PDB file of C-alpha atoms and ligand atoms in Angstrom:
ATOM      1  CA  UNK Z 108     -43.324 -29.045  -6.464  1.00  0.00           C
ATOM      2  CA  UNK Z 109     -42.749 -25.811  -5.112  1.00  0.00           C
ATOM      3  CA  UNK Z 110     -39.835 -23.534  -6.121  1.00  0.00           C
ATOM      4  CA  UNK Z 111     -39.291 -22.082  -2.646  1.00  0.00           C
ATOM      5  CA  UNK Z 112     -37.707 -23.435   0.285  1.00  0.00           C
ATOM      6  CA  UNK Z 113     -37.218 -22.186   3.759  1.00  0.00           C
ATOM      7  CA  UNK Z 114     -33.641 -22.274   4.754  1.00  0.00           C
ATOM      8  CA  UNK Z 115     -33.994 -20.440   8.061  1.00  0.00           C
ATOM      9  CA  UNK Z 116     -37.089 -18.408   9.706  1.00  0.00           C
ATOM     10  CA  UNK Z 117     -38.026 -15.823   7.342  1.00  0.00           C
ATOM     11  CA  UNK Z 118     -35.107 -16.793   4.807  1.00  0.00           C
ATOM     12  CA  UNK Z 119     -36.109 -18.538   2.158  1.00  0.00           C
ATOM     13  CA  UNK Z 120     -34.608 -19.958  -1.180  1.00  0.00           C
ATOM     14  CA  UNK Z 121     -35.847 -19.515  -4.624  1.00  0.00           C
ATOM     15  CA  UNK Z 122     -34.968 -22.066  -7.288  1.00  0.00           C
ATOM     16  CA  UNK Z 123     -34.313 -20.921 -10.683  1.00  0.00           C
ATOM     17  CA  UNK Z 124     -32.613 -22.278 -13.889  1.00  0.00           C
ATOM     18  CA  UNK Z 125     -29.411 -24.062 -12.028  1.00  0.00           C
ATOM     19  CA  UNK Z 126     -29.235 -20.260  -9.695  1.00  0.00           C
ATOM     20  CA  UNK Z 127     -30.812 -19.011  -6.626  1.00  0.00           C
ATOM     21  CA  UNK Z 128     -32.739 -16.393  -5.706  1.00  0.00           C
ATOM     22  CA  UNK Z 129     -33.056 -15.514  -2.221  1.00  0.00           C
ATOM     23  CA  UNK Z 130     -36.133 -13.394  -0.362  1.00  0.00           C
ATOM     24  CA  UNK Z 131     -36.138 -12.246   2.902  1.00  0.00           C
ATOM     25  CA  UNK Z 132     -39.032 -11.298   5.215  1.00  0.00           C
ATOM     26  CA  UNK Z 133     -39.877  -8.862   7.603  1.00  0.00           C
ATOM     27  CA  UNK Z 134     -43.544  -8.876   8.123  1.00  0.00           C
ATOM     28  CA  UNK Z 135     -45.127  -8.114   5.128  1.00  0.00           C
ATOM     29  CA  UNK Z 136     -41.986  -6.757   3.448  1.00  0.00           C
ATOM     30  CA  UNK Z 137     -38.845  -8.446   1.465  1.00  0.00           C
ATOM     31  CA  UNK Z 138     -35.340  -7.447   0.232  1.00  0.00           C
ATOM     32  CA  UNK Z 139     -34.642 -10.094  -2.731  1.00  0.00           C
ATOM     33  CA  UNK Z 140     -30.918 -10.865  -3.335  1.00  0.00           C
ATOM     34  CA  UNK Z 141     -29.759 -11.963  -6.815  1.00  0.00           C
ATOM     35  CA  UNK Z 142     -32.718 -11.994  -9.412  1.00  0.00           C
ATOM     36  CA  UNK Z 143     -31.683 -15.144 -11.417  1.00  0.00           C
ATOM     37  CA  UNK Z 144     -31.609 -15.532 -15.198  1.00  0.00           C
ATOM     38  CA  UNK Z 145     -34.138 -13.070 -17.593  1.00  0.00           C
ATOM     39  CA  UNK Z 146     -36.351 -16.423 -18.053  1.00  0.00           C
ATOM     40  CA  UNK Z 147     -36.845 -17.021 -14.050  1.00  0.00           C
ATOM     41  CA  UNK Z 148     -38.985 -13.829 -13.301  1.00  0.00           C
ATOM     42  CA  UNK Z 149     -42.026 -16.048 -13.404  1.00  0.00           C
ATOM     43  CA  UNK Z 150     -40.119 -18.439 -10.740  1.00  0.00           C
ATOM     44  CA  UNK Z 151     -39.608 -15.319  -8.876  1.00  0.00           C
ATOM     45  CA  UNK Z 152     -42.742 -13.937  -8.777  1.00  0.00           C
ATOM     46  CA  UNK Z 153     -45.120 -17.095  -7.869  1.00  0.00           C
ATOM     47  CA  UNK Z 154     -42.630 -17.814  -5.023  1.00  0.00           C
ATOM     48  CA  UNK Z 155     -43.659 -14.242  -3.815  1.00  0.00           C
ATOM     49  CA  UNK Z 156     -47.432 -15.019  -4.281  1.00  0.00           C
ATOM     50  CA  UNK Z 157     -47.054 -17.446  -2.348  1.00  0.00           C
ATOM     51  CA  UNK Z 158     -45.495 -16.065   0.844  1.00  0.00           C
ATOM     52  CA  UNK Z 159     -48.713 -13.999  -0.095  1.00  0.00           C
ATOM     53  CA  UNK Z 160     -46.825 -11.270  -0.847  1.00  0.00           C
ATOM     54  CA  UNK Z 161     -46.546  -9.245  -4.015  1.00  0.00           C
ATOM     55  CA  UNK Z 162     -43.770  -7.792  -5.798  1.00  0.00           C
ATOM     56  CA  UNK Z 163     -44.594  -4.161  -4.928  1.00  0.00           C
ATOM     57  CA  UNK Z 164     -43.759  -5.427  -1.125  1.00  0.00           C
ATOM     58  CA  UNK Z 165     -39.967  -5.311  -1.461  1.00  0.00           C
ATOM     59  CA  UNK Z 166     -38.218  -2.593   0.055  1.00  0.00           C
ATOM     60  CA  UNK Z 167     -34.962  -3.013  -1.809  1.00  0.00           C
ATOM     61  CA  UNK Z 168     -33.039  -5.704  -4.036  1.00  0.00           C
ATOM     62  CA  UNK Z 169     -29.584  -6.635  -3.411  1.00  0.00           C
ATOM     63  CA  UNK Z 170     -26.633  -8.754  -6.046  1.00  0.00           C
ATOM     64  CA  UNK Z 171     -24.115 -10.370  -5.286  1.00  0.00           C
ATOM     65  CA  UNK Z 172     -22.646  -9.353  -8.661  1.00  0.00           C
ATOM     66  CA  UNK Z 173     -23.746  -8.391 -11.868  1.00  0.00           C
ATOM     67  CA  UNK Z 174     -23.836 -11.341 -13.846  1.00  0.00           C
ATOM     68  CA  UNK Z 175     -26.956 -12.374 -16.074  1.00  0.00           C
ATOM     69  CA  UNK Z 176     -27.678 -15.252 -13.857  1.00  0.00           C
ATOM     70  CA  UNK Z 177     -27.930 -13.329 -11.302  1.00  0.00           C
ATOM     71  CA  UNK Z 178     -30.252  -9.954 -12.783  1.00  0.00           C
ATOM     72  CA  UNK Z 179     -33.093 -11.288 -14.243  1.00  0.00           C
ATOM     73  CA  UNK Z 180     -35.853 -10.732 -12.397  1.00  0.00           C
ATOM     74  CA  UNK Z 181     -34.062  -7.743 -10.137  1.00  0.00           C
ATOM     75  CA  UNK Z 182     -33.856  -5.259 -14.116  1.00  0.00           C
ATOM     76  CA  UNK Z 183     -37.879  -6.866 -14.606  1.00  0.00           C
ATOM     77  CA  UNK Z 184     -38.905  -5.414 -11.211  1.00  0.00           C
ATOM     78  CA  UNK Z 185     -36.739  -2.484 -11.456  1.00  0.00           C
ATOM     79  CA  UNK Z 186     -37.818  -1.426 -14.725  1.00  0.00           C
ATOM     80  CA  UNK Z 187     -41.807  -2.066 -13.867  1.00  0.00           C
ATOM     81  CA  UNK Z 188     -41.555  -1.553 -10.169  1.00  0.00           C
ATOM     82  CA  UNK Z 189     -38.792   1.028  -9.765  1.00  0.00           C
ATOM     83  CA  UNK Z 190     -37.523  -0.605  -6.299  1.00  0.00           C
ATOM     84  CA  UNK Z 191     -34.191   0.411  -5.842  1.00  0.00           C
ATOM     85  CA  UNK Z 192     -30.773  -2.377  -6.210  1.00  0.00           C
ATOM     86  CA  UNK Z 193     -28.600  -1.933  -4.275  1.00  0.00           C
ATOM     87  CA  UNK Z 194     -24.535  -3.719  -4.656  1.00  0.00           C
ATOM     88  CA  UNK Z 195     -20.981  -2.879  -3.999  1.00  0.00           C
ATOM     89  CA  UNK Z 196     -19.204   0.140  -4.978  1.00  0.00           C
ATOM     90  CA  UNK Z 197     -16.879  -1.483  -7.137  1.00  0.00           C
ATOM     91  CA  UNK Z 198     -20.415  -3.875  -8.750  1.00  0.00           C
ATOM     92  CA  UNK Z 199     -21.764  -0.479  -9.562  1.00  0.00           C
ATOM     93  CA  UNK Z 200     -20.054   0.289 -12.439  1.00  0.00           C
ATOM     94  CA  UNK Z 201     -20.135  -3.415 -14.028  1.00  0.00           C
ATOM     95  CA  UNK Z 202     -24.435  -3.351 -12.905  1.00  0.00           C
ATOM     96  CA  UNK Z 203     -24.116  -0.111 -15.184  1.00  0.00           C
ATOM     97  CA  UNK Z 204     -22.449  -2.213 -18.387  1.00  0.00           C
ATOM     98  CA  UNK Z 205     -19.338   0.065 -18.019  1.00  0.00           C
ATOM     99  CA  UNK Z 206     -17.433  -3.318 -18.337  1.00  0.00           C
ATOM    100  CA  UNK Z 207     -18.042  -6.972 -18.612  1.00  0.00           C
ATOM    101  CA  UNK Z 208     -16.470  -9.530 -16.417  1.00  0.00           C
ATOM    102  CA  UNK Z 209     -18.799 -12.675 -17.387  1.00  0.00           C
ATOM    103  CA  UNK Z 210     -17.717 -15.852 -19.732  1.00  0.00           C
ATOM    104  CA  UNK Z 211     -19.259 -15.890 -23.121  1.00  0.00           C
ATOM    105  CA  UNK Z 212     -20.509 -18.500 -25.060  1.00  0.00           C
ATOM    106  CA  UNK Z 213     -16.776 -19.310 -26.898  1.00  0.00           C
ATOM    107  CA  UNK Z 214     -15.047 -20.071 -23.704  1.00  0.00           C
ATOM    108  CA  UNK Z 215     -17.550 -22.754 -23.280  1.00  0.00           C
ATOM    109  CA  UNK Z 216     -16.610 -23.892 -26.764  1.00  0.00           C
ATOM    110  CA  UNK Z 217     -13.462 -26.127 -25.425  1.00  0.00           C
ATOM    111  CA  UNK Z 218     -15.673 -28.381 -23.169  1.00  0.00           C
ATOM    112  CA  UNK Z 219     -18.508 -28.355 -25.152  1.00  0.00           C
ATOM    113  CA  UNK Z 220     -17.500 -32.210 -25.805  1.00  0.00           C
ATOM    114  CA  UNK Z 221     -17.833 -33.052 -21.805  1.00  0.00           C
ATOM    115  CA  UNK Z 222     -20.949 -34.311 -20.442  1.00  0.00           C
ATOM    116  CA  UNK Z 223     -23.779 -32.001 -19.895  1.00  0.00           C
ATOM    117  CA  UNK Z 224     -22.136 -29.080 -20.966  1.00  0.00           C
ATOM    118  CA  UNK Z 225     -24.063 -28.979 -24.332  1.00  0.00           C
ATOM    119  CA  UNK Z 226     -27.482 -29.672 -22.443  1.00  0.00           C
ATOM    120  CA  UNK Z 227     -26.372 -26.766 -19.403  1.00  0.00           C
ATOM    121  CA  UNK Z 228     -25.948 -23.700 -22.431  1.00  0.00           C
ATOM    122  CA  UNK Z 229     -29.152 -25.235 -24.548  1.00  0.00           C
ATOM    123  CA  UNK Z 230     -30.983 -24.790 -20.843  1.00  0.00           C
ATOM    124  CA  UNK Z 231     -29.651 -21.292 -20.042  1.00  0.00           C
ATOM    125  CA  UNK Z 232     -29.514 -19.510 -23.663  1.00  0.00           C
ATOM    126  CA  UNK Z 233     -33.441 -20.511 -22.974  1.00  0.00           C
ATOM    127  CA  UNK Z 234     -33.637 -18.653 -19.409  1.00  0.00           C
ATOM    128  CA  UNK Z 235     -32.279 -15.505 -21.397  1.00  0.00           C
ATOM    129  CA  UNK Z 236     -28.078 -15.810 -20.773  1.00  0.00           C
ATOM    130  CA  UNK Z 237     -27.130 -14.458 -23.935  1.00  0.00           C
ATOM    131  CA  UNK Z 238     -29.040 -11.216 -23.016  1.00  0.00           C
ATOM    132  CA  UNK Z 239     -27.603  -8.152 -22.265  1.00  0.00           C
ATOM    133  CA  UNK Z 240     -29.010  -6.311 -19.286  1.00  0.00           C
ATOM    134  CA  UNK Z 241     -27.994  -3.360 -17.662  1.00  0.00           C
ATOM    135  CA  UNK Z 242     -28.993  -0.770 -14.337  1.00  0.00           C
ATOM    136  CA  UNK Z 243     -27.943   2.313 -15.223  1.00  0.00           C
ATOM    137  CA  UNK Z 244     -28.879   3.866 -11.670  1.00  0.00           C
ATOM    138  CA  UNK Z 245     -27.937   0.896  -9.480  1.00  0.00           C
ATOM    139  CA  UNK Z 246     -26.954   2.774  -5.868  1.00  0.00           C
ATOM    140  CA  UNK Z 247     -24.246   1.529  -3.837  1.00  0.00           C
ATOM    141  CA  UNK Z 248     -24.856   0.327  -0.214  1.00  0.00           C
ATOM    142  CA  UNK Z 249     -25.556   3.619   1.774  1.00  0.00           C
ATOM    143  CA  UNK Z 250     -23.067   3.172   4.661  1.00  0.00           C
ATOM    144  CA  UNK Z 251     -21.011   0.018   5.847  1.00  0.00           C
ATOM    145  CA  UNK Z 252     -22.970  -2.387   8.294  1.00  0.00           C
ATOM    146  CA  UNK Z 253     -26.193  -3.969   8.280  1.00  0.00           C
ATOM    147  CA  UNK Z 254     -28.359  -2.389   5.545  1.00  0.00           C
ATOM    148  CA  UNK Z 255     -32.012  -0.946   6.443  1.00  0.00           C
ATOM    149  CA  UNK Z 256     -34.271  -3.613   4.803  1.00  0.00           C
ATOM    150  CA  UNK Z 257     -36.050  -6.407   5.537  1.00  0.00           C
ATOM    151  CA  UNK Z 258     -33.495  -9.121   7.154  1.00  0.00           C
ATOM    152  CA  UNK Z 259     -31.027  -6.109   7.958  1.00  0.00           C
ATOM    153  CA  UNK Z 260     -28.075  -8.320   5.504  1.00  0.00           C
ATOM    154  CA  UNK Z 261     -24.966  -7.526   6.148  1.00  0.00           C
ATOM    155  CA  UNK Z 262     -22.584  -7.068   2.926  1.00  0.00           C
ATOM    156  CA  UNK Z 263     -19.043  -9.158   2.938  1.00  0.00           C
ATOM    157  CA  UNK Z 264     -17.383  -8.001   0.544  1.00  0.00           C
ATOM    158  CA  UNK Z 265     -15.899 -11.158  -1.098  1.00  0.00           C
ATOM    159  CA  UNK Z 266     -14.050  -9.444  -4.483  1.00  0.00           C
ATOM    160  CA  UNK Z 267     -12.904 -12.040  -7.226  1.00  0.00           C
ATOM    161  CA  UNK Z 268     -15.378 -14.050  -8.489  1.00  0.00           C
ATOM    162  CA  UNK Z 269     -15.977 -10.267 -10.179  1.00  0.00           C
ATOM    163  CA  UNK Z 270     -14.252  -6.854  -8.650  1.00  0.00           C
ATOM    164  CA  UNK Z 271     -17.067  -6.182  -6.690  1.00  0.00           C
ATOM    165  CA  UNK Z 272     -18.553  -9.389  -5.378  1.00  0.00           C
ATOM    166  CA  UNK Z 273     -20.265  -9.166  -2.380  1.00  0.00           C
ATOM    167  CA  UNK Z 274     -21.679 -11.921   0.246  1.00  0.00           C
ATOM    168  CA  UNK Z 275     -24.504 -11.063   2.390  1.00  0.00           C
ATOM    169  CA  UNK Z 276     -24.465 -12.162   6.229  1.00  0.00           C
ATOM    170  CA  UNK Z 277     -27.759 -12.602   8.319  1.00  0.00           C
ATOM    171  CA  UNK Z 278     -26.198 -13.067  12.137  1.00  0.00           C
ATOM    172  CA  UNK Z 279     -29.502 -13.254  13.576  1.00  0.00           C
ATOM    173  CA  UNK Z 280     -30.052 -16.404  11.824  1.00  0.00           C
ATOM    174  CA  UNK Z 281     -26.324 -17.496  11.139  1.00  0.00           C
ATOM    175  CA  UNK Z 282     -26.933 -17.688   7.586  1.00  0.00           C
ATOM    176  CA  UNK Z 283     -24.249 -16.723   5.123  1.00  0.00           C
ATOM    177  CA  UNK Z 284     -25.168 -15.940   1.125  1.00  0.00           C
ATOM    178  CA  UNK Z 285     -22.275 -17.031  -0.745  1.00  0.00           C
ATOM    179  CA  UNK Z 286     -23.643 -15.965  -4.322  1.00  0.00           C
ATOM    180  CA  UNK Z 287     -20.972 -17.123  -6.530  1.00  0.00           C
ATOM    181  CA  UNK Z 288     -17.522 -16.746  -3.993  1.00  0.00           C
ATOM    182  CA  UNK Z 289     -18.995 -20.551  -2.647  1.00  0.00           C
ATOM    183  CA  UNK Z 290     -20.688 -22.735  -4.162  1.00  0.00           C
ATOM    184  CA  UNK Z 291     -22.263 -26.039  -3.194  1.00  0.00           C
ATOM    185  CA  UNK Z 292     -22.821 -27.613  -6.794  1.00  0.00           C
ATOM    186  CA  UNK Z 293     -23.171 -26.425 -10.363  1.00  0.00           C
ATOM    187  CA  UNK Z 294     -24.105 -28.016 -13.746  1.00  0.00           C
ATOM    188  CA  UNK Z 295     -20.115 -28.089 -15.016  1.00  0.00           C
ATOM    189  CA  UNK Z 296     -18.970 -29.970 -11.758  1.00  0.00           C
ATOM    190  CA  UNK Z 297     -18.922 -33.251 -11.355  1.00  0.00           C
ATOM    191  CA  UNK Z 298     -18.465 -33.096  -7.391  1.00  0.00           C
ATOM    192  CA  UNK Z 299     -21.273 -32.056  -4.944  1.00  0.00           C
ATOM    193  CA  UNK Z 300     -20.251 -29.786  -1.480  1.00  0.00           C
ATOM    194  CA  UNK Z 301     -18.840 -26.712  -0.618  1.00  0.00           C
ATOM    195  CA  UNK Z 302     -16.567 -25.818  -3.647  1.00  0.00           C
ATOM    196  CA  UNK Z 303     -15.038 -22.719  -5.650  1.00  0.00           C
ATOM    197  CA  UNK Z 304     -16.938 -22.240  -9.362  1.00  0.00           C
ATOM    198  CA  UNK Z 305     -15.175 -23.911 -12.227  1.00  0.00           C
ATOM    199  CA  UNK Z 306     -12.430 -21.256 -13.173  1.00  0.00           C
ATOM    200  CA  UNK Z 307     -13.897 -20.374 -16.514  1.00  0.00           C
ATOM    201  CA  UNK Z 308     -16.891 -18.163 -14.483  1.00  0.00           C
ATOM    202  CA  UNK Z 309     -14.430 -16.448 -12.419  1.00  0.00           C
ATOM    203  CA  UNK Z 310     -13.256 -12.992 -13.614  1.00  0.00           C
ATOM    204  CA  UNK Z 311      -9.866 -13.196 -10.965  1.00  0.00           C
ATOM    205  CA  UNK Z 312      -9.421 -17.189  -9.358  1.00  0.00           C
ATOM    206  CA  UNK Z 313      -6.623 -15.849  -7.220  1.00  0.00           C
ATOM    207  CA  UNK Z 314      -8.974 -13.034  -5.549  1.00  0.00           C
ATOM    208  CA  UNK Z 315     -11.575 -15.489  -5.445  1.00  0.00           C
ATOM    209  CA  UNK Z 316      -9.100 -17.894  -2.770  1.00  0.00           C
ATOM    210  CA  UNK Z 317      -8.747 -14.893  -0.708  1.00  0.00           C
ATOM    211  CA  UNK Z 318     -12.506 -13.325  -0.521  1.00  0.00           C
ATOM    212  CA  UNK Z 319     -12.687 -16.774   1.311  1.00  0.00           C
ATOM    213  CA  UNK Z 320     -11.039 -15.451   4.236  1.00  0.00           C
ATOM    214  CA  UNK Z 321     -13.912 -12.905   4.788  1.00  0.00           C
ATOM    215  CA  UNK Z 322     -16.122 -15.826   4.880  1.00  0.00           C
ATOM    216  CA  UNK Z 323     -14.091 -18.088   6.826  1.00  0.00           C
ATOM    217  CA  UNK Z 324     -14.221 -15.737  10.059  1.00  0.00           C
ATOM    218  CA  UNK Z 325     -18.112 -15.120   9.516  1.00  0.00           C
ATOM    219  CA  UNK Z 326     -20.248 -16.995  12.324  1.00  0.00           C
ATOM    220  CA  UNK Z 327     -22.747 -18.561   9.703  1.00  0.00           C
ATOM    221  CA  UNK Z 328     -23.826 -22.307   9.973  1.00  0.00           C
ATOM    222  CA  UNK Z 329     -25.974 -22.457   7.014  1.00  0.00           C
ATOM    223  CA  UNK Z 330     -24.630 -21.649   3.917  1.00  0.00           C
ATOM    224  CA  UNK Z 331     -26.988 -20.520   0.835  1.00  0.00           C
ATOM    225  CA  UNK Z 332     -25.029 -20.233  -2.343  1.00  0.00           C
ATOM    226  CA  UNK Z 333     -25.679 -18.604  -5.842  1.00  0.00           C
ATOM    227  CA  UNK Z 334     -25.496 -22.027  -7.362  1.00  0.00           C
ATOM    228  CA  UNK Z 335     -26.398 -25.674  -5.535  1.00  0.00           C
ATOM    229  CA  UNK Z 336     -28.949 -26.566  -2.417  1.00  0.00           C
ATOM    230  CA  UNK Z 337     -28.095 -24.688   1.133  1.00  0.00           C
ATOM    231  CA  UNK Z 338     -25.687 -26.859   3.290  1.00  0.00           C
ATOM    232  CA  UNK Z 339     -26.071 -26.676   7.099  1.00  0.00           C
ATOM    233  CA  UNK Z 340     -22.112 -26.429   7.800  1.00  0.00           C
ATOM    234  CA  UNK Z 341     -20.190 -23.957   9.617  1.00  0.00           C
ATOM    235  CA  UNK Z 342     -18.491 -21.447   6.805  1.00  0.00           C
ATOM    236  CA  UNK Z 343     -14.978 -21.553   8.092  1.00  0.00           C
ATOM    237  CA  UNK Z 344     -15.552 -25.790   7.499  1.00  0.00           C
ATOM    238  CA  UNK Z 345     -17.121 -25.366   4.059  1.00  0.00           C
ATOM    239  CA  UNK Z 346     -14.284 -22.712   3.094  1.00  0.00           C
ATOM    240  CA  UNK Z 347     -11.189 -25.436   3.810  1.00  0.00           C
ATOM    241  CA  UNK Z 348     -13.208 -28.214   1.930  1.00  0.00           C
ATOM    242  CA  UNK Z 349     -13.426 -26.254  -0.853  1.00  0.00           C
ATOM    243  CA  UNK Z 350     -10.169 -25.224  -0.664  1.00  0.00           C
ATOM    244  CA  UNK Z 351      -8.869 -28.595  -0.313  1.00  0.00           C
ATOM    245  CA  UNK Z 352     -10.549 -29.633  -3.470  1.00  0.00           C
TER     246      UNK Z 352
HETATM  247 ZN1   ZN J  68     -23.699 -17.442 -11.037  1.00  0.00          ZN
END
């Protein structure tokens, strides 16, 4: 079974441990977004062999916040590789450590006795969550628009989930990713679909409603979240399911 799945032409997902990764291509070059847990480098880097492409072939590495399930593999290739990540303004300063918006392990503590949860931390504490990884020289996005790497994204910015979350829009292809401001299904919820992350993850819920308005007027008909499989739905549908749940 492979660990890589092409959503749209040239767009691909990666699966890690319960968090995608996504590559785009441009030829022979890529721009990852989100890098996955510490223990899903290896995921990342035999879905690049296969494209046939090597890690040394992306042009520039994108989050759509700095949480660990989201930096594994971007701090490995930045550290050996030294290929620049790029985030929000505002995600700068949390990439850097300055301060932590993420859940630790004692919030989890209070549903620790619903089902799955116990089997969900043994999984990630395994992929490397309870590390503590940093970019001390992350670079904010150079001006506002489409960036200049492979699959020109576009960043939304789509603050809440953390203060600088950011969304990345492909118009060419109509693909939206969501990273963590839309999800379509994670370990701790018991419903599958377009949906907001169990409150626990999210550093501000309120914000998180309203970054949903800067997806809601994207034009993006396939939707590839942080967390979950990629739904073919329009965005502004997906956003008032989820927030009719
Ligand atoms: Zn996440």
């Amino acid at each position: 079974m492979t660990n890589l799945d092409e959503v749209a032409p040239d767009v691909f997902r990666v699966l890690g441990t319960h968090v995608n990764m996504v590559l785009l291509r441009d030829g022979d070059a890529l721009t990852l977004i989100d890098g996955g847990y510490p223990g899903d480098v290896g995921a990342a880097e035999s879905a690049i062999r296969s494209l046939g492409r090597r890690p040394e072939d992306i042009h520039g590495m994108l989050l759509t916040h700095a949480h660990i399930d989201h930096m594994g593999t971007i701090v490995d290739f930045h550290r050996r590789y030294g290929i620049p990540v790029f985030t929000d303004p505002v995600e700068v300063a949390h990439l850097r450590r300055d301060y932590l918006e993420q859940a630790t392990a004692k919030d989890f503590v209070p549903m620790l006795h619903r089902h799955g949860v116990a089997r969900w931390l043994v999984s990630i504490a395994r992929a490397g969550a309870t590390k503590q990884l940093s970019v001390s020289d992350g670079l904010a996005f150079p001006a506002a628009g489409a960036l200049d790497l492979p699959g020109a994204p576009v960043p939304v910015a789509t603050h809440g989930h953390t203060s600088g979350h950011t969304a990345y829009h492909l118009p060419q292809h109509g693909v939206i990713v969501t990273g963590d401001a839309l999800v379509t299904a994670h370990p701790l919820s018991k419903v599958s679909g377009p949906q907001l992350l169990p409150p626990v993850f999210d550093h501000g819920h309120g914000d998180t409603a309203a970054a949903l308005d800067h997806l809601a007027a994207l034009d993006a008909d396939t939707i590839l979240p942080g967390h979950g499989p990629a739904l073919a739905m329009p965005i502004a549908e997906a956003v008032a399911e989820a927030r009719a749940r």
